[in-house]
Coordinates of C-alpha atoms and ligand atoms in Angstrom, one line a residue:
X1 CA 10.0 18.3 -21.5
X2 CA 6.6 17.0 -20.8
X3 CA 6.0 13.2 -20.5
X4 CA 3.3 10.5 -20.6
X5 CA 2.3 9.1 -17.7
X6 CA 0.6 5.8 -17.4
X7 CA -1.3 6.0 -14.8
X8 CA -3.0 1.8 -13.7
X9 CA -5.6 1.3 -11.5
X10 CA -8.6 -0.4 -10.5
X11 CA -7.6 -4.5 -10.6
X12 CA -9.1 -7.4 -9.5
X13 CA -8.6 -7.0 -6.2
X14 CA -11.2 -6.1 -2.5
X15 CA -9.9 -2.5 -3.1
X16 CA -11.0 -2.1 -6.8
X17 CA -12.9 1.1 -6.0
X18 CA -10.6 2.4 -3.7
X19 CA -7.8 2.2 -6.8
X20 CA -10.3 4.1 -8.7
X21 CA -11.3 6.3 -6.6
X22 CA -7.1 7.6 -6.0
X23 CA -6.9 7.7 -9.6
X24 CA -9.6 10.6 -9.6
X25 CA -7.7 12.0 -7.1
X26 CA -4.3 11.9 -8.7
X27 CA -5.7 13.0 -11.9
X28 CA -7.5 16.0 -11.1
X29 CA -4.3 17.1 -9.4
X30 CA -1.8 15.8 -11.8
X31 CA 0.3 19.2 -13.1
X32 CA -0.6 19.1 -16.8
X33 CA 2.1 21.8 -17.6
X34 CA 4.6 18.6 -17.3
X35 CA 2.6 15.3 -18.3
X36 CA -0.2 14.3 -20.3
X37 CA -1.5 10.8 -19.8
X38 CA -3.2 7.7 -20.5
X39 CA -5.2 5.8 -18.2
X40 CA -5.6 2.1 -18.5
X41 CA -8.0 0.2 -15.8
X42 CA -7.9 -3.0 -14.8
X43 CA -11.7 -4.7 -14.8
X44 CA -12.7 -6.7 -12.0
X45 CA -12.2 -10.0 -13.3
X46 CA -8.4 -8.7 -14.6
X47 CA -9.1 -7.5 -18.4
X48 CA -6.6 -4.2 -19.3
X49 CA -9.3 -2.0 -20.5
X50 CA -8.3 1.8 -22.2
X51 CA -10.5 4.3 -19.8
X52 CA -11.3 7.9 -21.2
X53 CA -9.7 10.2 -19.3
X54 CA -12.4 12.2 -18.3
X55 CA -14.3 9.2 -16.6
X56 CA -11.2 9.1 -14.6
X57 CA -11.2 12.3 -13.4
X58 CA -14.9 12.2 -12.4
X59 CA -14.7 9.2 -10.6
X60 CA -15.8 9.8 -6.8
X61 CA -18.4 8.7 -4.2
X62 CA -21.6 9.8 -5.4
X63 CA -24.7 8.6 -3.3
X64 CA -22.7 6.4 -1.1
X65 CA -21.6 4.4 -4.1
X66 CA -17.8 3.8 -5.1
X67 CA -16.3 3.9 -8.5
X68 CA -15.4 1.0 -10.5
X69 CA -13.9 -0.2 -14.5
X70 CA -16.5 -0.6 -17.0
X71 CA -15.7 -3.9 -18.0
X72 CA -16.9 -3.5 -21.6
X73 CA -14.1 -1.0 -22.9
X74 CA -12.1 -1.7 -25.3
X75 CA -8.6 -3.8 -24.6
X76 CA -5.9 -1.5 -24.1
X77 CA -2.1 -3.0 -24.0
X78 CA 1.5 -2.5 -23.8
X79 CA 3.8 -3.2 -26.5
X80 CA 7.6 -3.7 -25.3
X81 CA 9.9 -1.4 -28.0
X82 CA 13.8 -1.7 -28.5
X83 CA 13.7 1.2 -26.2
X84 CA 10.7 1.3 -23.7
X85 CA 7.1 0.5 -24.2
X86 CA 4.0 1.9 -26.2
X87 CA 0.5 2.0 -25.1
X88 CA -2.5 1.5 -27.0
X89 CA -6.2 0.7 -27.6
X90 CA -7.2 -2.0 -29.5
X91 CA -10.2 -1.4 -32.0
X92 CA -11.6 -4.6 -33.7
X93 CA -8.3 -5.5 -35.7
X94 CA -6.2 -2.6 -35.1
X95 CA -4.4 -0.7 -32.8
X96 CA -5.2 2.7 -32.1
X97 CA -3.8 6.2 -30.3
X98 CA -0.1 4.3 -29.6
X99 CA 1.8 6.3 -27.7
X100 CA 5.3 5.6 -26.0
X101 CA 4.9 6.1 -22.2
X102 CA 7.8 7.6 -19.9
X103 CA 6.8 6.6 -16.5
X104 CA 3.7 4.4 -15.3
X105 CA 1.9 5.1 -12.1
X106 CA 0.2 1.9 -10.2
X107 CA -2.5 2.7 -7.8
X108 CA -2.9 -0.3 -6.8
X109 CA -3.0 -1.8 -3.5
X110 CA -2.2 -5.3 -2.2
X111 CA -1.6 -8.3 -4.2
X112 CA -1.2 -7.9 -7.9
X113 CA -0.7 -4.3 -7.2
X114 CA 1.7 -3.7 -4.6
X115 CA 3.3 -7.4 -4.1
X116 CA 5.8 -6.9 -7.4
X117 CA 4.1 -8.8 -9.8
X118 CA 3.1 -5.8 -11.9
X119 CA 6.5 -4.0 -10.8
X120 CA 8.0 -7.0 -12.4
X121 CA 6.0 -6.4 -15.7
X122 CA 7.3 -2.5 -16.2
X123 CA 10.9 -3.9 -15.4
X124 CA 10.4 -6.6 -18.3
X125 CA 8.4 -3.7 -20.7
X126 CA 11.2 -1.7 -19.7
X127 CA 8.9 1.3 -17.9
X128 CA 10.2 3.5 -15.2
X129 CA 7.4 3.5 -12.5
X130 CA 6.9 4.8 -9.3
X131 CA 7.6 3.2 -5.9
X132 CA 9.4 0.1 -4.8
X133 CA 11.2 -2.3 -6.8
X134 CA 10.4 -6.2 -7.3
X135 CA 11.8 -7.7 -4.0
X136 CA 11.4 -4.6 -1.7
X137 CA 6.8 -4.4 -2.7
X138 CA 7.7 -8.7 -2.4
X139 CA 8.4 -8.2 0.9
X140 CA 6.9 -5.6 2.4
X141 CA 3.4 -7.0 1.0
X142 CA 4.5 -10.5 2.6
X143 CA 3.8 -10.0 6.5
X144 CA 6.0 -13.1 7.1
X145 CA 9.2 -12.4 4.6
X146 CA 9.0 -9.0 6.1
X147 CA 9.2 -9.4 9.7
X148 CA 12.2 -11.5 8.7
X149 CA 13.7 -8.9 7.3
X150 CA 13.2 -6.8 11.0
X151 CA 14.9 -8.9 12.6
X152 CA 18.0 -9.2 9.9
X153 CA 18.7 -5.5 10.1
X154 CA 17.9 -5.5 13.8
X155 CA 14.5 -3.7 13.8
X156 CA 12.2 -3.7 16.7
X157 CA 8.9 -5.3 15.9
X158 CA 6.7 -7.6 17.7
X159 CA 6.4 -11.6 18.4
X160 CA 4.9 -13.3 16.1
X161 CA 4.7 -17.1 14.4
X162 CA 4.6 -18.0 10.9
X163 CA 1.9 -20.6 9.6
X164 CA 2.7 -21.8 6.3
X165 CA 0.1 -23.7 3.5
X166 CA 2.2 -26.7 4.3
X167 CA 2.7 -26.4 8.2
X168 CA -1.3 -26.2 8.4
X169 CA -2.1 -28.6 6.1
X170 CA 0.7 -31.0 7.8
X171 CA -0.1 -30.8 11.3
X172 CA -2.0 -27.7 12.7
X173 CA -1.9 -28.8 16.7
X174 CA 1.7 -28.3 16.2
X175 CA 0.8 -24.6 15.0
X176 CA -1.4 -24.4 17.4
X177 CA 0.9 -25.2 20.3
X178 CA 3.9 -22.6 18.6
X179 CA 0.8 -20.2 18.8
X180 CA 0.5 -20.6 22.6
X181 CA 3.8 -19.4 23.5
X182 CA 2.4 -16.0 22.2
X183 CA 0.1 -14.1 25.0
X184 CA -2.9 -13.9 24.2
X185 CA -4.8 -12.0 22.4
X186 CA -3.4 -12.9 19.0
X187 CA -4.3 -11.0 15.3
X188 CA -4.4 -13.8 13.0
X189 CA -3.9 -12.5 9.6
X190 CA -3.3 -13.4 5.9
X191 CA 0.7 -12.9 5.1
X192 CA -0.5 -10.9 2.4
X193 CA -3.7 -9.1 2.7
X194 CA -4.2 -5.5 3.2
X195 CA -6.9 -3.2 4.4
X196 CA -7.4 -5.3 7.3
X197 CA -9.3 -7.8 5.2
X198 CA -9.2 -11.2 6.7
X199 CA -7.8 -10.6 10.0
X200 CA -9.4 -11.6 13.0
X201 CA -8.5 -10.6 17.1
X202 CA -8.9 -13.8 19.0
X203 CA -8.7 -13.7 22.7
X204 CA -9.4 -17.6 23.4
X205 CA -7.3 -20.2 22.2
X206 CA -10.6 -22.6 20.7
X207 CA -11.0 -19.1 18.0
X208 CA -8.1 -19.5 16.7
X209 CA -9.0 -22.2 14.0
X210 CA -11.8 -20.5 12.7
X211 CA -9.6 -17.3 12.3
X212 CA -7.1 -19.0 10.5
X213 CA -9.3 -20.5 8.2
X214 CA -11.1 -17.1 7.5
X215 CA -7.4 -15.5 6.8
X216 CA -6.4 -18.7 4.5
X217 CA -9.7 -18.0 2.3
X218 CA -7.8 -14.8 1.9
X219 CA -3.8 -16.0 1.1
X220 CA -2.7 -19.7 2.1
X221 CA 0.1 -18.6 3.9
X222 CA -0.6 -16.9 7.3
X223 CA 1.0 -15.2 10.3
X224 CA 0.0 -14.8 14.2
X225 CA 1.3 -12.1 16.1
X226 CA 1.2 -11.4 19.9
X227 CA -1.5 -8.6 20.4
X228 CA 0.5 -5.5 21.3
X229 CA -1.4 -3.8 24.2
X230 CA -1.6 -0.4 25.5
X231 CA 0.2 1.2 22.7
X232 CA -0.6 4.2 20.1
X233 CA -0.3 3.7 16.4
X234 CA 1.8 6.2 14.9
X235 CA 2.3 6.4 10.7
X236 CA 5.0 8.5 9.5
X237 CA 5.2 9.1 5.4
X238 CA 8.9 8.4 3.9
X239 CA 9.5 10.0 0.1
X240 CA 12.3 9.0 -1.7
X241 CA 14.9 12.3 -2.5
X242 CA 16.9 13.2 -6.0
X243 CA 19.9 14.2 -4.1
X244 CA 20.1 12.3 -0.6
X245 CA 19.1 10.0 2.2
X246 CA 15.1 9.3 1.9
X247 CA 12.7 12.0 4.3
X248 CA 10.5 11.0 6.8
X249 CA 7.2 13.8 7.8
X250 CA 5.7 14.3 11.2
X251 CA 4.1 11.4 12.1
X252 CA 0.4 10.9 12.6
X253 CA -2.1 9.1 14.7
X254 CA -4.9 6.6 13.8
X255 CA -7.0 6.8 17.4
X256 CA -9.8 4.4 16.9
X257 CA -11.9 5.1 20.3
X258 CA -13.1 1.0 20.8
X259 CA -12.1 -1.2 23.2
X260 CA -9.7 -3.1 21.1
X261 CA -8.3 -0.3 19.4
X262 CA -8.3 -2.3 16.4
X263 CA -8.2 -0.9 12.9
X264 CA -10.8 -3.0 10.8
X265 CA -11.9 -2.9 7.9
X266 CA -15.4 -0.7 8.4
X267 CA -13.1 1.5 10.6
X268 CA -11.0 2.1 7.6
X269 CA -13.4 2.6 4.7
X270 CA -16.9 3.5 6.0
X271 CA -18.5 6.7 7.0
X272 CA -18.9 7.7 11.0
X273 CA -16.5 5.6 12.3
X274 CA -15.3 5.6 15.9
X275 CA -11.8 6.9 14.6
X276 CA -9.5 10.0 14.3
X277 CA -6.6 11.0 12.1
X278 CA -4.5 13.2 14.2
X279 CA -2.3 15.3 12.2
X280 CA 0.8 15.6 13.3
X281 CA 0.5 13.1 16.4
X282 CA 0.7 14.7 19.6
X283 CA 3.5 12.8 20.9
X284 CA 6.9 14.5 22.7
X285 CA 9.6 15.8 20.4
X286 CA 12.2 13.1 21.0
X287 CA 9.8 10.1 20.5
X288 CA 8.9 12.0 17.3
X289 CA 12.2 11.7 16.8
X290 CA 12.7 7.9 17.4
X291 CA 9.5 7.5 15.1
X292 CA 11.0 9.5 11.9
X293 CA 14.2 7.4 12.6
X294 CA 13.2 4.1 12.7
X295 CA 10.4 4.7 9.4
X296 CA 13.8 5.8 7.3
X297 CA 16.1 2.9 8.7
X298 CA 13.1 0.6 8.1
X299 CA 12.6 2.2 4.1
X300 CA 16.6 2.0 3.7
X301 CA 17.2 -1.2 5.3
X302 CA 13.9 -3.4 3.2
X303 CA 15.5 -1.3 -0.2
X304 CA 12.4 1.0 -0.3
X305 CA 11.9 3.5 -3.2
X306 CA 10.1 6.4 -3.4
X307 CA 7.1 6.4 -1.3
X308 CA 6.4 4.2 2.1
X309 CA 4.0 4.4 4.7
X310 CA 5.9 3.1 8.0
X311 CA 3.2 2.2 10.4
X312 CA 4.5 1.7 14.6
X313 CA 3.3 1.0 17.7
X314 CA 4.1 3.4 20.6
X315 CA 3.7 2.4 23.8
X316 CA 3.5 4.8 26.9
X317 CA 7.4 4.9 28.3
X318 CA 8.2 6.1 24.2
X319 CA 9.2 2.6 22.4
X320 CA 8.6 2.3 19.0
X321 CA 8.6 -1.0 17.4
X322 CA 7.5 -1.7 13.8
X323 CA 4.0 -2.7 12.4
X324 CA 4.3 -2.9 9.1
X325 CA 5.5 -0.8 5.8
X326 CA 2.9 -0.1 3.3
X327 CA 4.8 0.4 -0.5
X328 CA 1.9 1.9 -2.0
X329 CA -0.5 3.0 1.1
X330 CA -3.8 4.9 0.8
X331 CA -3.2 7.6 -1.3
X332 CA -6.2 10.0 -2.2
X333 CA -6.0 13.2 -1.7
X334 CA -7.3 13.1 1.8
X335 CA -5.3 9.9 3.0
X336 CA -3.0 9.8 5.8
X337 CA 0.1 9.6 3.4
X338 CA -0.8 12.9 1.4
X339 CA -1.9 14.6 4.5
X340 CA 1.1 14.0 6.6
X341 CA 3.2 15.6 3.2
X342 CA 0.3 18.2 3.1
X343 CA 1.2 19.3 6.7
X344 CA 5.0 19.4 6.1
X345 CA 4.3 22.0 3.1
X346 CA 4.1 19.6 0.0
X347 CA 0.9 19.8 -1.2
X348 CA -0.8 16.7 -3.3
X349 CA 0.0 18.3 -7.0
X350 CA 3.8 18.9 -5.6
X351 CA 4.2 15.1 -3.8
X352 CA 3.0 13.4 -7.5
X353 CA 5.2 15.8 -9.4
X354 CA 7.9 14.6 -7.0
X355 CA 7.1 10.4 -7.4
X356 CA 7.1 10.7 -11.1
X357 CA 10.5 12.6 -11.1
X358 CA 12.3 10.1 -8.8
X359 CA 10.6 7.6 -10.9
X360 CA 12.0 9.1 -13.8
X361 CA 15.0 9.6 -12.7
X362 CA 15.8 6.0 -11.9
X363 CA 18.0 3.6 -14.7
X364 CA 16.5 0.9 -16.0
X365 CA 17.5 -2.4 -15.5
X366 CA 18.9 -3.9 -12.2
X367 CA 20.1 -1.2 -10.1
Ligands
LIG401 N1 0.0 -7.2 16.7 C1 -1.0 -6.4 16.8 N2 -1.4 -5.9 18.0 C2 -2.4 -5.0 18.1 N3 -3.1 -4.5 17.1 C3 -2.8 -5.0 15.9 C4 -1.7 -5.9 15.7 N4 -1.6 -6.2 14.4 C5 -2.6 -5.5 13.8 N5 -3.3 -4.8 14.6 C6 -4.5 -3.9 14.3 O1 -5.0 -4.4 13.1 C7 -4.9 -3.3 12.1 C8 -4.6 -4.0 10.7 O2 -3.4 -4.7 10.8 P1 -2.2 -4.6 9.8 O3 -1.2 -5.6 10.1 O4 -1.8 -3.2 9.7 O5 -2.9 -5.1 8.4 P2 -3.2 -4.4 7.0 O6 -2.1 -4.7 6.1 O7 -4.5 -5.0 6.6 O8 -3.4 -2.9 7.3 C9 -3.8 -2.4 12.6 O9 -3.9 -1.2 12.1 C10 -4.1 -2.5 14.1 O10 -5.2 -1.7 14.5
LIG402 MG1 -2.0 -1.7 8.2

């Protein structure tokens, strides 16, 4: 039976044409013998706005320039049914090409994208949609909330303190001085940011104010961790299964060749970068091991669905301690979570088939 995917992206978030340029990428490889769909972008600025289909499937980086949603299209919106939801454009007064959708597809990353807030609008338009649930994107998008959540289901991660809105505001010498029983250097960053946005490394202890402030201009709430020295960062892709435990692939290796070994934001994103994606990570078989382990106790234990990115430290003598979980991580077709799939035999058309069916398979309501 073929169904309609909704497929969301853009949003008024720092990684706007990122969004839009995955939602090329899923479209062009989306299997069309099984789903039509209808794309709906989010303008910068946060207007729903209906976008043709074939602007989404050209959207690339041409000339160096990223892809974004025309804010002028016309409104397009959701209309909760006895039994799901329709989509549709809106023209002048009326309402135009409603369709019923099956399954909605968010490719978006960070807040209002992968934090729950839009999870939490398909559960109340009653959509089935791909990845993690309300709670489980809450937390794993909340750098604080999540680390908690390491250490109730006793996963390795490393020290860190927590600087609340109202600790700061209160009295930040006593932050400061919780910060100084961390070794220095620290990575002060925004509980809830994302592509390394915000985050500063600070090596001496008169920094640290002006790297807070810099990561509260990005989310009031913020966290310090310890630097975590001499070690390798290893991702490893988890995919939810229709019939048994969640699978984790080979892992792979981010390698950026600097000094700090820090993963910034113009290592991420722009072109000729000091950095390589290793794929799979040379690393021996039974840290591999450890690695694959820990990313499915980590997706099982914070009540992952679907799709994580489980990002670790390694360190030399073959620990592995958590970094974070990413619910909805990079994902076009040449991202680290599509690669590491791509290099375990499921190729980008076959790893979207497989969200939307997991998505799909899932009841509604609370589960
Ligand atoms: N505690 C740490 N020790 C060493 N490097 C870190 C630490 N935290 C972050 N980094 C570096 O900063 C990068 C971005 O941090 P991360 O917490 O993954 O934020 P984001 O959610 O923006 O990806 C990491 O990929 C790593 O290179
Ligand atoms: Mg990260």
């Amino acid at each position: 039976m073929r169904r309609r995917v909704l497929l969301v992206f853009g949003g008024d978030s720092s990684e706007h044409e990122v969004s839009c340029l995955t939602a090329g990428s899923v479209l062009r490889a989306l299997d069309r013998d099984r789903f039509d769909v209808t794309c709906v972008g989010i303008a910068k600025g946060g207007r729903w706005v209906a976008v043709d289909e074939a602007v989404v499937r050209s959207y690339r980086i041409v000339d160096d320039t990223l892809p974004t949603v025309e804010g002028s299209l016309s409104d397009a919106v959701l209309i909760r049914t006895v039994s799901g939801a329709d989509v549709a454009r809106v023209d002048g007064d009326t309402l135009v090409d409603r369709t019923p959708v099956d399954v909605a597809f968010a490719l978006l990353h960070g807040p209002f994208g992968e934090d729950g807030t839009i999870q939490g609008l398909f559960e109340m338009m009653g959509v089935r949609y791909v990845g993690a649930g309300v709670l489980s994107s809450a937390v794993c998008q909340d750098k604080g909330a999540m680390k908690q959540q390491f250490a109730v289901h006793d996963l390795p991660t490393g020290p860190y303190v927590i600087v609340t809105d109202a600790q700061w505001t209160a009295d930040p010498d006593a932050c400061l001085s919780r910060i100084g029983t961390l070794a220095a250097p620290w990575f002060v960053k925004p509980a809830r940011g994302g592509s390394s946005m915000g985050i500063t490394r600070v090596t001496s202890t008169q920094d640290l104010p002006a790297a807070i402030a810099e990561a509260r201009d990005f989310d009031p709430n913020v966290i310090v961790e310890q630097g975590i020295m001499g070690a390798r960062e290893i991702e490893c892709a988890v995919l939810g299964s229709l019939d048994g435990p969640p699978v984790a692939s080979l892992p792979g290796e981010i390698d950026v060749h600097t000094e700090s070994r820090f993963y910034d934001f113009a290592t991420k994103y722009l072109p000729d970068q000091p950095v390589t994606l290793d794929i799979p990570a040379d690393l021996p078989d039974a840290v591999i091991e450890c690695v694959r382990e820990l990313a499915v106790r980590a997706f099982v234990a914070l009540g992952v669905e679907g799709l994580a990115r489980v990002d670790t430290f390694v360190f030399p003598d073959g620990t592995v301690i958590l970094n974070e979980l990413n619910t909805m991580p990079g994902f076009t077709s040449t991202s680290m979570y599509p690669k590491l799939w791509e290099a375990a035999g499921v190729a980008y058309t076959e790893l979207v088939t497989r969200l939307l069916d997991l998505a799909l398979a899932r009841p509604l309501g609370l589960r």
